[in-house]
Short mmCIF file of C-alpha atoms in Angstrom, two decimals:
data_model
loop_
_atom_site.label_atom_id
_atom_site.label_comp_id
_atom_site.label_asym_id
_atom_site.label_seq_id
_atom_site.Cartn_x
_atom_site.Cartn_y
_atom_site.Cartn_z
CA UNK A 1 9.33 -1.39 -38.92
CA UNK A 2 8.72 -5.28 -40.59
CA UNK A 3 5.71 -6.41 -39.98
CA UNK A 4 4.06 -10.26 -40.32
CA UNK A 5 0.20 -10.70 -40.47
CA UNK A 6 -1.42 -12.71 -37.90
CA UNK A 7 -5.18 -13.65 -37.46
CA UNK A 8 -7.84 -13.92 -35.56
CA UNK A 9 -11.32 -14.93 -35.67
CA UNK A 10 -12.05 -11.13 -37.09
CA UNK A 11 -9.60 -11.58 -40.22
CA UNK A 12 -5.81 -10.40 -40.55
CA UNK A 13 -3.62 -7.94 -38.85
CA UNK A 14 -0.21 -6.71 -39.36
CA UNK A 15 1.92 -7.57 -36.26
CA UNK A 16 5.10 -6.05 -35.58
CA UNK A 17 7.93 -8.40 -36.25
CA UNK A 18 10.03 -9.53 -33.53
CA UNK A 19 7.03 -9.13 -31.18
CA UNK A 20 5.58 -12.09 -29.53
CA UNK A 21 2.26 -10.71 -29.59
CA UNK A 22 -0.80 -11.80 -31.60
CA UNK A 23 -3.40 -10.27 -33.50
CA UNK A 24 -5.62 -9.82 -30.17
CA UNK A 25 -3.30 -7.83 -28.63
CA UNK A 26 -2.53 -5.73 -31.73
CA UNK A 27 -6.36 -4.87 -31.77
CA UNK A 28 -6.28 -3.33 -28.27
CA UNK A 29 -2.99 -1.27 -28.95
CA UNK A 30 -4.92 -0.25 -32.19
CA UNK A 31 -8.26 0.26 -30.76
CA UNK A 32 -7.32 2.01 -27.20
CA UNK A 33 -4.99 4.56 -27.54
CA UNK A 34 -5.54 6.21 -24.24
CA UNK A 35 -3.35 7.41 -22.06
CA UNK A 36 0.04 6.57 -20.87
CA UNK A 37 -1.03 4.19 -17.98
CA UNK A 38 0.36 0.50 -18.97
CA UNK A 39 -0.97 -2.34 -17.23
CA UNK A 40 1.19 -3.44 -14.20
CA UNK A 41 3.98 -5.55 -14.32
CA UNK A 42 2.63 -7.04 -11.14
CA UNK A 43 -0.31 -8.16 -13.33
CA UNK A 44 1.92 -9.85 -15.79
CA UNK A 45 4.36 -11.37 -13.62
CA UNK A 46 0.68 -12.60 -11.58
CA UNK A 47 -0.27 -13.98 -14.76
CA UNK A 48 2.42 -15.83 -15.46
CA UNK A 49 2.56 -17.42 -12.08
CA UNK A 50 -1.15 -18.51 -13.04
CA UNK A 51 -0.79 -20.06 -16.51
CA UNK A 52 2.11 -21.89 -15.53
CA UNK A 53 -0.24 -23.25 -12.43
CA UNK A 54 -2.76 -24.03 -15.56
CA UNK A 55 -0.62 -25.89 -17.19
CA UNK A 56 0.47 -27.79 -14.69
CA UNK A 57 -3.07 -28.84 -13.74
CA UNK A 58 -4.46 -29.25 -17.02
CA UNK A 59 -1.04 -31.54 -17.41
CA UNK A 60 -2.25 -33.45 -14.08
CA UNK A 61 -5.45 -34.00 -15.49
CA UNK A 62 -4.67 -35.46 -19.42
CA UNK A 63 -6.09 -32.67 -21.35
CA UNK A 64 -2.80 -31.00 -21.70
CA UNK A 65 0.00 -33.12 -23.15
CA UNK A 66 3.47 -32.89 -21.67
CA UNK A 67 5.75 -31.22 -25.03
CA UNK A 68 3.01 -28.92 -24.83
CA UNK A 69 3.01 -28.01 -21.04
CA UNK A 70 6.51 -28.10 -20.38
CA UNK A 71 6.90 -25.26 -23.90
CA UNK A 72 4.40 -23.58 -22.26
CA UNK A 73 5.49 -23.61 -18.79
CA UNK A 74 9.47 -22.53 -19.94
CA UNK A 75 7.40 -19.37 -21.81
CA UNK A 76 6.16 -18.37 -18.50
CA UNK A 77 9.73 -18.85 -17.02
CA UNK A 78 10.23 -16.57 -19.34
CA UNK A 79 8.13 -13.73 -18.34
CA UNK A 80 8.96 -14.23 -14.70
CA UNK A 81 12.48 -13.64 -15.59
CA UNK A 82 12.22 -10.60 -17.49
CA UNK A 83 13.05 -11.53 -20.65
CA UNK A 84 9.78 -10.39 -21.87
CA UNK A 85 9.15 -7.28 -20.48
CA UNK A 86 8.92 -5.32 -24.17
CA UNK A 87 5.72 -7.96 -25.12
CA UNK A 88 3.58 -6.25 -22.93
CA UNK A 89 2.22 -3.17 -24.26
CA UNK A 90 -1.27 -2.85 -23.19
CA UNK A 91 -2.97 0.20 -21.35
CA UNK A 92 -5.06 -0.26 -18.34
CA UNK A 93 -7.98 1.44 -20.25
CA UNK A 94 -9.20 -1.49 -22.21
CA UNK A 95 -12.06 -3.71 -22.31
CA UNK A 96 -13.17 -4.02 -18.67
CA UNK A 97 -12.87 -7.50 -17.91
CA UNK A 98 -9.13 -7.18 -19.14
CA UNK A 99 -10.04 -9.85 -21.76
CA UNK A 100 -7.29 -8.34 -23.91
CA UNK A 101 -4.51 -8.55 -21.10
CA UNK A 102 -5.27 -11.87 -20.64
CA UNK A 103 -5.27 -12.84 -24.55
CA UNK A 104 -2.06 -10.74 -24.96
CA UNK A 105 -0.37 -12.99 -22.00
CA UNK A 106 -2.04 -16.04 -23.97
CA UNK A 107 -0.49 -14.95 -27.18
CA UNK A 108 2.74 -14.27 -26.09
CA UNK A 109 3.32 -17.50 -23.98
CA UNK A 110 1.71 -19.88 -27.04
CA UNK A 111 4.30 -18.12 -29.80
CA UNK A 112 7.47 -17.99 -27.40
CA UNK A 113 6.32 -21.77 -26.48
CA UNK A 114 6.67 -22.86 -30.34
CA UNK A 115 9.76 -21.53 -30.36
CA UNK A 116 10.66 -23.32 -27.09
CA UNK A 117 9.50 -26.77 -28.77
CA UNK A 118 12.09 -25.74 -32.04
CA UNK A 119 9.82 -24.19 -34.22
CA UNK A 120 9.11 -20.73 -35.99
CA UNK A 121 5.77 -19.54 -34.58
CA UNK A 122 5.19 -17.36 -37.72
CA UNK A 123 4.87 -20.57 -39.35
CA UNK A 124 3.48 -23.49 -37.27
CA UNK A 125 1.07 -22.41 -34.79
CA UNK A 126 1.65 -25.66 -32.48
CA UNK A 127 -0.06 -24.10 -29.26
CA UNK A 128 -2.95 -22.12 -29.37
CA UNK A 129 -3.13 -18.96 -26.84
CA UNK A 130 -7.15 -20.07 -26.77
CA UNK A 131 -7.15 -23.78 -26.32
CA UNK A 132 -3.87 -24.73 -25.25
CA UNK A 133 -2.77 -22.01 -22.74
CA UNK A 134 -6.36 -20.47 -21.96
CA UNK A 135 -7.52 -24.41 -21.52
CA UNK A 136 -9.84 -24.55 -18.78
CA UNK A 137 -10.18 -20.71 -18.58
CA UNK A 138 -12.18 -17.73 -19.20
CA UNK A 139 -10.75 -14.00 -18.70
CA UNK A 140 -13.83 -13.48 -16.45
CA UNK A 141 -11.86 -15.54 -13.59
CA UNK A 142 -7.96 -15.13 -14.89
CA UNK A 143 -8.10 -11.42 -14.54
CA UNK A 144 -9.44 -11.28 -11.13
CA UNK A 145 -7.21 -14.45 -10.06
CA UNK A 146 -4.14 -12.21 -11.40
CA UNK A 147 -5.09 -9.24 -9.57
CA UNK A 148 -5.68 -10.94 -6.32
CA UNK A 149 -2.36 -12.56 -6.70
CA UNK A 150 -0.53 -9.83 -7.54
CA UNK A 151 -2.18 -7.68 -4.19
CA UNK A 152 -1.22 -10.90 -2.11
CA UNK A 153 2.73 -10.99 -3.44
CA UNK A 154 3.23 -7.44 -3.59
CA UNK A 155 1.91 -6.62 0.19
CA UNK A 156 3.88 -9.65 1.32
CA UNK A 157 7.43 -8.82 -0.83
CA UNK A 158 7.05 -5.09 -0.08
CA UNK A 159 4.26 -3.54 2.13
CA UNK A 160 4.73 -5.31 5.00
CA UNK A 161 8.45 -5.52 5.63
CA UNK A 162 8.05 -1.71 4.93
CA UNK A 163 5.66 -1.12 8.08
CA UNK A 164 7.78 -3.28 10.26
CA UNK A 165 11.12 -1.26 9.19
CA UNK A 166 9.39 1.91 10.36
CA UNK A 167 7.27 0.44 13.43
CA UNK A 168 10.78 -0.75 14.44
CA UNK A 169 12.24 2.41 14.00
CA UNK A 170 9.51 4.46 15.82
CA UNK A 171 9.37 1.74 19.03
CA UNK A 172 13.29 2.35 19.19
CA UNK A 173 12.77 5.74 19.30
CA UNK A 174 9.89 5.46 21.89
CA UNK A 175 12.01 3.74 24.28
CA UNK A 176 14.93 6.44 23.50
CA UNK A 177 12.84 9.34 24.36
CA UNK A 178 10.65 7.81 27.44
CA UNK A 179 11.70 10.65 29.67
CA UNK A 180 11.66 13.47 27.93
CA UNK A 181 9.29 15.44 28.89
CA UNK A 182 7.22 18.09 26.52
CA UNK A 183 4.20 19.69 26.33
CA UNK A 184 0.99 18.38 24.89
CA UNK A 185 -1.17 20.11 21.93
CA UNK A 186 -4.85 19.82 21.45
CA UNK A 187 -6.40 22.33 18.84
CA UNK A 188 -3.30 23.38 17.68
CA UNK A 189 -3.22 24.77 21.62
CA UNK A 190 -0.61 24.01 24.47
CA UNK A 191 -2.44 21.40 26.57
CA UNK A 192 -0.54 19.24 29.70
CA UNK A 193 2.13 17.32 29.67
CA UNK A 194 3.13 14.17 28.37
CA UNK A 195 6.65 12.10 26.92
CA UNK A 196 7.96 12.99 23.73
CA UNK A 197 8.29 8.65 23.69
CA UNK A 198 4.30 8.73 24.95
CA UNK A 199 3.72 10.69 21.99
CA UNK A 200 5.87 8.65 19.47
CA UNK A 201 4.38 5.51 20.96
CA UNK A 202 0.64 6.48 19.47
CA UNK A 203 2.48 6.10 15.67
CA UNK A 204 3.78 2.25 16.62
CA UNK A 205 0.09 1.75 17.35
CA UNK A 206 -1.00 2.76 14.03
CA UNK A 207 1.43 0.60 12.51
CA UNK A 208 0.80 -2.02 14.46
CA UNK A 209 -3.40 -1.69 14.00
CA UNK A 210 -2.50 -1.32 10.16
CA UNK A 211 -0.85 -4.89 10.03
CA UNK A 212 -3.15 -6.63 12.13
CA UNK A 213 -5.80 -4.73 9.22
CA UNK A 214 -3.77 -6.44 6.54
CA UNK A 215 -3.93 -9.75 7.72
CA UNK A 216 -7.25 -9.92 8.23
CA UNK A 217 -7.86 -8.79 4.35
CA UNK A 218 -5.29 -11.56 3.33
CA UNK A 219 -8.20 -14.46 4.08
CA UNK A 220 -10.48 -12.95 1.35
CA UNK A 221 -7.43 -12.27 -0.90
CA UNK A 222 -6.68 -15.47 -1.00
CA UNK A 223 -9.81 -17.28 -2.22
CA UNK A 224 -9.18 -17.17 -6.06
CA UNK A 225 -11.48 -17.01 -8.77
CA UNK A 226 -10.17 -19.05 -11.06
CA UNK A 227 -12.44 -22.32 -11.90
CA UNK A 228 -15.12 -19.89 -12.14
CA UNK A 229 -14.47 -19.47 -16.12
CA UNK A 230 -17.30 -17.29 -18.20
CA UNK A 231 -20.27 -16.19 -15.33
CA UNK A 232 -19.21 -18.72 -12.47
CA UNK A 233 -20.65 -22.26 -13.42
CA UNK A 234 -16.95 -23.65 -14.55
CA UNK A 235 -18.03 -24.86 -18.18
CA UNK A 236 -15.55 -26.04 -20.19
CA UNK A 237 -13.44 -26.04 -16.37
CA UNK A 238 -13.14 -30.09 -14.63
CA UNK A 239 -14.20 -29.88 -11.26
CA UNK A 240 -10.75 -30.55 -9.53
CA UNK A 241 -9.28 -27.64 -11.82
CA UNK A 242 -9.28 -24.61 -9.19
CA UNK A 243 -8.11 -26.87 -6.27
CA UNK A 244 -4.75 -27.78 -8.45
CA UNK A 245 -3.97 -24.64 -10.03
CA UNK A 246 -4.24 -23.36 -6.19
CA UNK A 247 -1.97 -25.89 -5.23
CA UNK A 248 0.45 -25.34 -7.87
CA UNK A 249 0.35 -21.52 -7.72
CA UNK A 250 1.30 -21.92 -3.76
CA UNK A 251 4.48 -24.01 -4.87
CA UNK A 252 4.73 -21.87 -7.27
CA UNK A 253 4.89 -18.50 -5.19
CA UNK A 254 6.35 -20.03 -2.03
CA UNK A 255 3.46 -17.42 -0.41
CA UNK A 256 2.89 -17.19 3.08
CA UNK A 257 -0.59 -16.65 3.16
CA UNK A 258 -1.82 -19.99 1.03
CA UNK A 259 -4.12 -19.42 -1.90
CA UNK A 260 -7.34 -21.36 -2.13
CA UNK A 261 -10.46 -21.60 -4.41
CA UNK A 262 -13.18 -19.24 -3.79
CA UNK A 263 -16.35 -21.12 -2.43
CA UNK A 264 -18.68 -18.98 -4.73
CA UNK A 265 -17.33 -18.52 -7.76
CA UNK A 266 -20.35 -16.11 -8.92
CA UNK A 267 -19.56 -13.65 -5.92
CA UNK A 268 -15.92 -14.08 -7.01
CA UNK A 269 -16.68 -12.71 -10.80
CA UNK A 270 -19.06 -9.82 -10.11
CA UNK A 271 -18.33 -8.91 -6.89
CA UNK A 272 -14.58 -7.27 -5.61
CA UNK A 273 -15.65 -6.53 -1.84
CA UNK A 274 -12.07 -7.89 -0.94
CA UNK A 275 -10.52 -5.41 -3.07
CA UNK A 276 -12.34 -2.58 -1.22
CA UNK A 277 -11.83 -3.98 2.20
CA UNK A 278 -8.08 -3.64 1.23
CA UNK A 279 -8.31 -0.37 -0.63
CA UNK A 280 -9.87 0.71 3.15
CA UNK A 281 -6.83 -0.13 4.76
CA UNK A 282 -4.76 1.41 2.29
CA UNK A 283 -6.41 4.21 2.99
CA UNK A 284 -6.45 4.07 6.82
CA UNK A 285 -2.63 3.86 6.59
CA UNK A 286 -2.26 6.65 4.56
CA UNK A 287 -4.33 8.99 7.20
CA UNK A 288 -2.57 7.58 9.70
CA UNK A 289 0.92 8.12 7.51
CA UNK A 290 -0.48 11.65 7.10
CA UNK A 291 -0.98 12.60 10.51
CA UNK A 292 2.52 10.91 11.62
CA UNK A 293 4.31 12.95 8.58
CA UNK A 294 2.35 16.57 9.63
CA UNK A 295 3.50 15.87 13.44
CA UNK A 296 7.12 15.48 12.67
CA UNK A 297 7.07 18.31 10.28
CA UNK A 298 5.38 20.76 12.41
CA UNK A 299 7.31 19.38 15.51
CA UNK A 300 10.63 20.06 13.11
CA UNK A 301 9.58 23.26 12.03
CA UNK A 302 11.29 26.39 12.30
CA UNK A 303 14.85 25.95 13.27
CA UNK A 304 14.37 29.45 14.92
CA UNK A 305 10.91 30.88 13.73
CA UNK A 306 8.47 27.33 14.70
CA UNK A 307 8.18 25.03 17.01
CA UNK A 308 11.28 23.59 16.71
CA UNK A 309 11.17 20.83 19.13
CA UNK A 310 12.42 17.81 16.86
CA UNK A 311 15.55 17.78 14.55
CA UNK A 312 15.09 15.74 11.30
CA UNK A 313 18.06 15.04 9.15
CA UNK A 314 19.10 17.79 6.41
CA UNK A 315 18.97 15.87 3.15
CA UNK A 316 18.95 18.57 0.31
CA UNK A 317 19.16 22.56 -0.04
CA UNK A 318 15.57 23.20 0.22
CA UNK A 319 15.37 26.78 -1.32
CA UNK A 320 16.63 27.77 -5.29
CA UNK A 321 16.21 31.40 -3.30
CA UNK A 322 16.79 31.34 0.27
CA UNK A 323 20.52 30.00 1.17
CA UNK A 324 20.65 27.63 4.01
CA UNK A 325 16.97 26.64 3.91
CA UNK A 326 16.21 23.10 4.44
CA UNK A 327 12.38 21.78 4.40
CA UNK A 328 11.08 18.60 5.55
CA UNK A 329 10.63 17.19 2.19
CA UNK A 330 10.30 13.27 3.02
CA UNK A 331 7.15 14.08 5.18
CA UNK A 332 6.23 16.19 2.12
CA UNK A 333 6.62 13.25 -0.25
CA UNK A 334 4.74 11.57 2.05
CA UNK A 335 1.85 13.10 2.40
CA UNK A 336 1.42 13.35 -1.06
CA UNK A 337 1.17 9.52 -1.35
CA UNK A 338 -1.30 9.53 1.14
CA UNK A 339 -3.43 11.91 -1.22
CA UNK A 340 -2.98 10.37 -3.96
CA UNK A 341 -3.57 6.69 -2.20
CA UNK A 342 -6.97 8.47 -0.94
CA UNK A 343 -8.24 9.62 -4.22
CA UNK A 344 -7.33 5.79 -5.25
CA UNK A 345 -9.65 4.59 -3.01
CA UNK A 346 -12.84 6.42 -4.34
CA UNK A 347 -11.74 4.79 -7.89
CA UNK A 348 -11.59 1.56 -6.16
CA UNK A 349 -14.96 2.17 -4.23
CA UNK A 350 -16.71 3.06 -7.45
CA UNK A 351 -15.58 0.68 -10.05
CA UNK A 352 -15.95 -2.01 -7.12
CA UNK A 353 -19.80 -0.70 -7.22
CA UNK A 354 -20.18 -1.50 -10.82
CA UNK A 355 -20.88 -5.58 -10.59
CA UNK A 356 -23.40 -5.89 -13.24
CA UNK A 357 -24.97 -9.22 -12.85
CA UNK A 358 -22.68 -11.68 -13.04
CA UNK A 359 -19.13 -10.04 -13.95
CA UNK A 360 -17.69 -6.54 -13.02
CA UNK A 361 -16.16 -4.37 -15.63
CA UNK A 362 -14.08 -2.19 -14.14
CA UNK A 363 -11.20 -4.62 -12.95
CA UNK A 364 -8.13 -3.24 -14.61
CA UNK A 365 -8.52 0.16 -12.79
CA UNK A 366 -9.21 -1.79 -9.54
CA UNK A 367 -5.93 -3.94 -10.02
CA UNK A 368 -3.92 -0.37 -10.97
CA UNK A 369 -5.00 1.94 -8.42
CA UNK A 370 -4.90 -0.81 -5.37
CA UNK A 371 -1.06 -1.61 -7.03
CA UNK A 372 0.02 2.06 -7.30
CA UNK A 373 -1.67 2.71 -3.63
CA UNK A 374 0.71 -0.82 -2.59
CA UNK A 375 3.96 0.20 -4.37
CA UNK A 376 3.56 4.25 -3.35
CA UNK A 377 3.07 3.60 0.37
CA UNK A 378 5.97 0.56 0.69
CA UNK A 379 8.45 2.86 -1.41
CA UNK A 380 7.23 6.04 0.89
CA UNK A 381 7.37 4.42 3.93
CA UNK A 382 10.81 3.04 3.53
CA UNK A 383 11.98 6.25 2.41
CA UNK A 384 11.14 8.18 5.52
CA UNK A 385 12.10 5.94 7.77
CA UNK A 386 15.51 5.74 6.07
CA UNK A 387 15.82 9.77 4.81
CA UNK A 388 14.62 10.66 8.01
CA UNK A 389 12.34 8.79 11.18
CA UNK A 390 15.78 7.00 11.89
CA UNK A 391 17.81 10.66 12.16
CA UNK A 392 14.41 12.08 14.50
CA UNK A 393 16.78 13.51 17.60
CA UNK A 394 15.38 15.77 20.08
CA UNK A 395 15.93 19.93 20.63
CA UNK A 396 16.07 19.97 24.34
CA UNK A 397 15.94 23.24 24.89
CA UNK A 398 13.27 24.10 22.67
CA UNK A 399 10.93 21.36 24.23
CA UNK A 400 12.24 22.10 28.22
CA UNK A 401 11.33 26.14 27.15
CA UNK A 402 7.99 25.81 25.90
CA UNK A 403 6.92 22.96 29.09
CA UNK A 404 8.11 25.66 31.83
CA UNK A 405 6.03 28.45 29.42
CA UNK A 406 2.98 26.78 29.29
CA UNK A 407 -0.25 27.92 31.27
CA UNK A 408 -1.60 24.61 30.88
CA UNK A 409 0.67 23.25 33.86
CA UNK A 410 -2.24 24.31 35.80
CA UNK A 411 -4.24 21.27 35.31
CA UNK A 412 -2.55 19.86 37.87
CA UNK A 413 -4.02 22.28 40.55
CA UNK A 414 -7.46 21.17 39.82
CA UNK A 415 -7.97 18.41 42.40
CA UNK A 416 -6.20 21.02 45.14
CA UNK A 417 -7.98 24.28 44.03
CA UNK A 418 -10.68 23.83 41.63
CA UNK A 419 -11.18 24.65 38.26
CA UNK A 420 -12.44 28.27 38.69
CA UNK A 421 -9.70 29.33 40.98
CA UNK A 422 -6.87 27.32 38.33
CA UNK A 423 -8.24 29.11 35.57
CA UNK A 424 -8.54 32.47 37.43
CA UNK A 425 -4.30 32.05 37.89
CA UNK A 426 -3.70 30.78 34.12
CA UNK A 427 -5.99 33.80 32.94
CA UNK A 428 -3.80 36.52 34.86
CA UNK A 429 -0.44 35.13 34.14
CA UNK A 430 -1.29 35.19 30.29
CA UNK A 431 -2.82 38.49 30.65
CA UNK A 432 0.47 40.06 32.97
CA UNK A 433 3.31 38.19 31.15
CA UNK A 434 3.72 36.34 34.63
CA UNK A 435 4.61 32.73 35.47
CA UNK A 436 1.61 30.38 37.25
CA UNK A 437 3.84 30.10 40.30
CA UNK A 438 4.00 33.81 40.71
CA UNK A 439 -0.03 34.37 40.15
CA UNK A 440 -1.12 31.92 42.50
CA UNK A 441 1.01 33.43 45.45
CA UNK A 442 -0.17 37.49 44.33
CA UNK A 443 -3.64 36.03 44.41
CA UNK A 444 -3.61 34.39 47.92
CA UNK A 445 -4.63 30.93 46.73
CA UNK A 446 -1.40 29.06 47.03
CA UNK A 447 2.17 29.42 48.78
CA UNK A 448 5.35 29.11 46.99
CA UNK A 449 6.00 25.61 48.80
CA UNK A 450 2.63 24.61 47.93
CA UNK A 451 2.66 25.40 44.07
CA UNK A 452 5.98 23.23 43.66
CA UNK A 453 4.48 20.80 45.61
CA UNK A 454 1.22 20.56 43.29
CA UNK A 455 2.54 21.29 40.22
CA UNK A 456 5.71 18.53 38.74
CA UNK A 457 5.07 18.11 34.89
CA UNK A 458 6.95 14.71 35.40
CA UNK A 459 4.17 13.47 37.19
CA UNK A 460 1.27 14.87 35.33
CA UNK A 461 2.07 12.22 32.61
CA UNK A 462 0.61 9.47 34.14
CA UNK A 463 -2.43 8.72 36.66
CA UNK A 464 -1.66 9.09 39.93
CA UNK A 465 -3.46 8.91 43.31
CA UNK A 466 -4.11 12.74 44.30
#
């Protein structure tokens, strides 16, 4: 490979040619090879989005001039459109503050800018990545900004629309199956009656709880660090500085939730509460995408063998051994998100713990596990609910077999008979492989007309007046 040297304030470095990158960012390739986990392209695109904002206000107020900030701003163009993408080649396991994520976004934008002003940047080093496109910035409040942007984009382009496609899904199916009626499980035992839709209608709930739980995190991701430069004071930042790049990233980013300048820029450095808040609800959707995923499996399982009461739709053989098996592998895939977005909130917890005085260190594995937890759940989601919550039919005879089997139909004699002389007829029809109806007439406690009159599992799925 031809290499060119480039410096820094350390001395020289050989930099692959062809690469936009600088000697900072060769450093960290040199310096931390570890692992395979690259830093998100969420973080670069969110970077980009936020030097081009910089430029813009450092433009608006004179300390940028405009060949500069127009190069710089067509680099970021750049970068947002892809053309890029092999410039970026930095793990997540780097300096803490990602200092060299931001310099390697620095580097790249100044070199590809001299090229858009008609120069060779190998050669004439017209815009600095430290004074011209980090102007007015520190990586102590770039790195955070990017993250929080990137959370903010990515649960508005793809998280969201992903819980409303299946919340959709699951109310239409609600409605569909109102009157069906099943039986009822509580510790993994039969219990009374309820709707298959009554049942469905608890998972629109969680949906619905887990975007009202995103919205209220998307106030505090909003409020942006940036302005805040080294530990929070904003020197070598003017004062109007946050409020424009703010302005200019929302035009930017056409975002729906508005971004705005954090009112304490020292909380906004050390602290990354807001990140944990939303790494919570992350969380409580996975459980909540775990339960939903077990129910429909074990509800599917079988066809002859399990319960058996729910058909899901056959997508691939599901045995290398056993011909004709078929498993419910997109509640399988999804349940292993939810583990793995579970474990990524105890990284988040912990590194969010680790605000020493005034900066936290531990930022680039907050940004990557909250973005893997994002992109796993909105690609999960909208996988199930197209592989299979939108194929979900019933097995009607399955579900109408196992209401008339249950003993727990006697609930409804409670009010009529009391709950010694109810349990005393459930307790000898399990232990004489009888039916309720015919216990309670051998033992004298109720007539024939009087147990169909007491016992209707379409009304013991709602209160009623006794």
């Amino acid at each position: 490979m031809d290499y060119r040297i480039e410096k820094d304030t350390m001395g020289e470095v050989s930099v692959p040619n062809g690469k936009y990158w600088g000697a900072q960012t060769q450093r960290s390739l040199e310096n931390f090879k570890i692992g395979i986990e690259k830093m998100p392209k969420e973080i670069i695109s969110a970077f980009a989005f936020l030097k081009k904002a910089a430029a813009i206000a450092n433009n608006k107020l004179e300390i940028l001039d405009d060949i500069k900030c127009e190069a710089i701003l067509k680099a970021c163009d750049d970068i947002l459109e892809n053309r890029l993408d092999d410039n970026f080649p930095l793990v997540v396991w780097q300096t803490g503050s990602g200092t060299q994520t931001n310099m390697n976004i620095n580097e790249v934008i100044a070199n590809k800018a001299i090229e858009h002003m008609g120069k060779d940047f190998r050669v004439e080093k017209l815009v600095h990545p430290n004074d011209d496109v980090n102007k007015s910035q520190s990586s102590n409040d770039t790195y955070p900004t990017a993250m929080k942007i990137a959370f903010v984009l990515e649960i508005q382009r793809h998280l969201i629309p992903s819980i409303i496609k299946l919340k959709y899904t699951l109310e239409e199916k609600s409605v569909e199956f109102k009157d069906i009626i099943k039986i009822g499980r509580t510790h993994l035992q039969d219990a009374t009656p309820l709707t298959l839709g009554q049942e469905i209608s608890a998972y629109v709930e969680m949906l619905n709880k887990a975007l009202l739980q995103i919205e209220d995190c998307m106030k505090y991701l909003v409020e942006l660090a940036i302005g805040g430069t080294a530990v929070g004071t904003g020197i070598n930042c003017h004062k109007e500085f946050s409020n424009l790049v703010c302005l200019s990233l929302n035009e930017l980013t056409k975002t729906k939730y508005p971004f705005t300048s954090h009112p304490n820029k020292f909380h906004a450095l050390t602290s990354h509460d807001s990140e944990v808040m939303l790494s919570g609800v992350l969380n409580a959707l996975a459980s909540n995408l775990m339960k939903i995923a077990n129910d429909i499996r074990w509800l599917a399982s079988g066809p002859r063998c399990g319960i058996g009461e729910l058909n899901i739709p056959e997508n691939e053989p599901g045995s290398s051994i056993m011909p004709g098996k078929v498993n419910p592998t997109q509640s399988e895939a999804m349940t292993m998100v939810a583990v793995q977005v579970m474990g990524n909130h105890t990284a988040v917890s912990i590194s969010a713990s680790q605000g020493n005085f005034e900066l936290n260190v531990f930022k680039p594995v907050i940004a990557y596990n909250i973005l893997q937890s994002i992109k796993l759940l909105s690609d999960s989601i909208l996988s199930f609910n197209d592989k299979c919550a939108i194929g979900i039919e019933p097995n009607l005879k399955n579900i109408e077999k196992y209401l008339n089997d249950s003993l727990m139909l006697v609930t409804a004699l409670n009010p009529y008979i009391g709950y010694e002389k109810a349990a005393l007829i459930a307790k000898n029809a399990h232990k004489n492989g009888t039916s309720l109806k015919q216990e309670a007439i051998n033992l004298g406690i109720l007539t024939k007309e009087e147990f169909e009159k007491y016992v209707k599992p379409e009304e013991m799925t709602y209160p009623k007046m006794y």
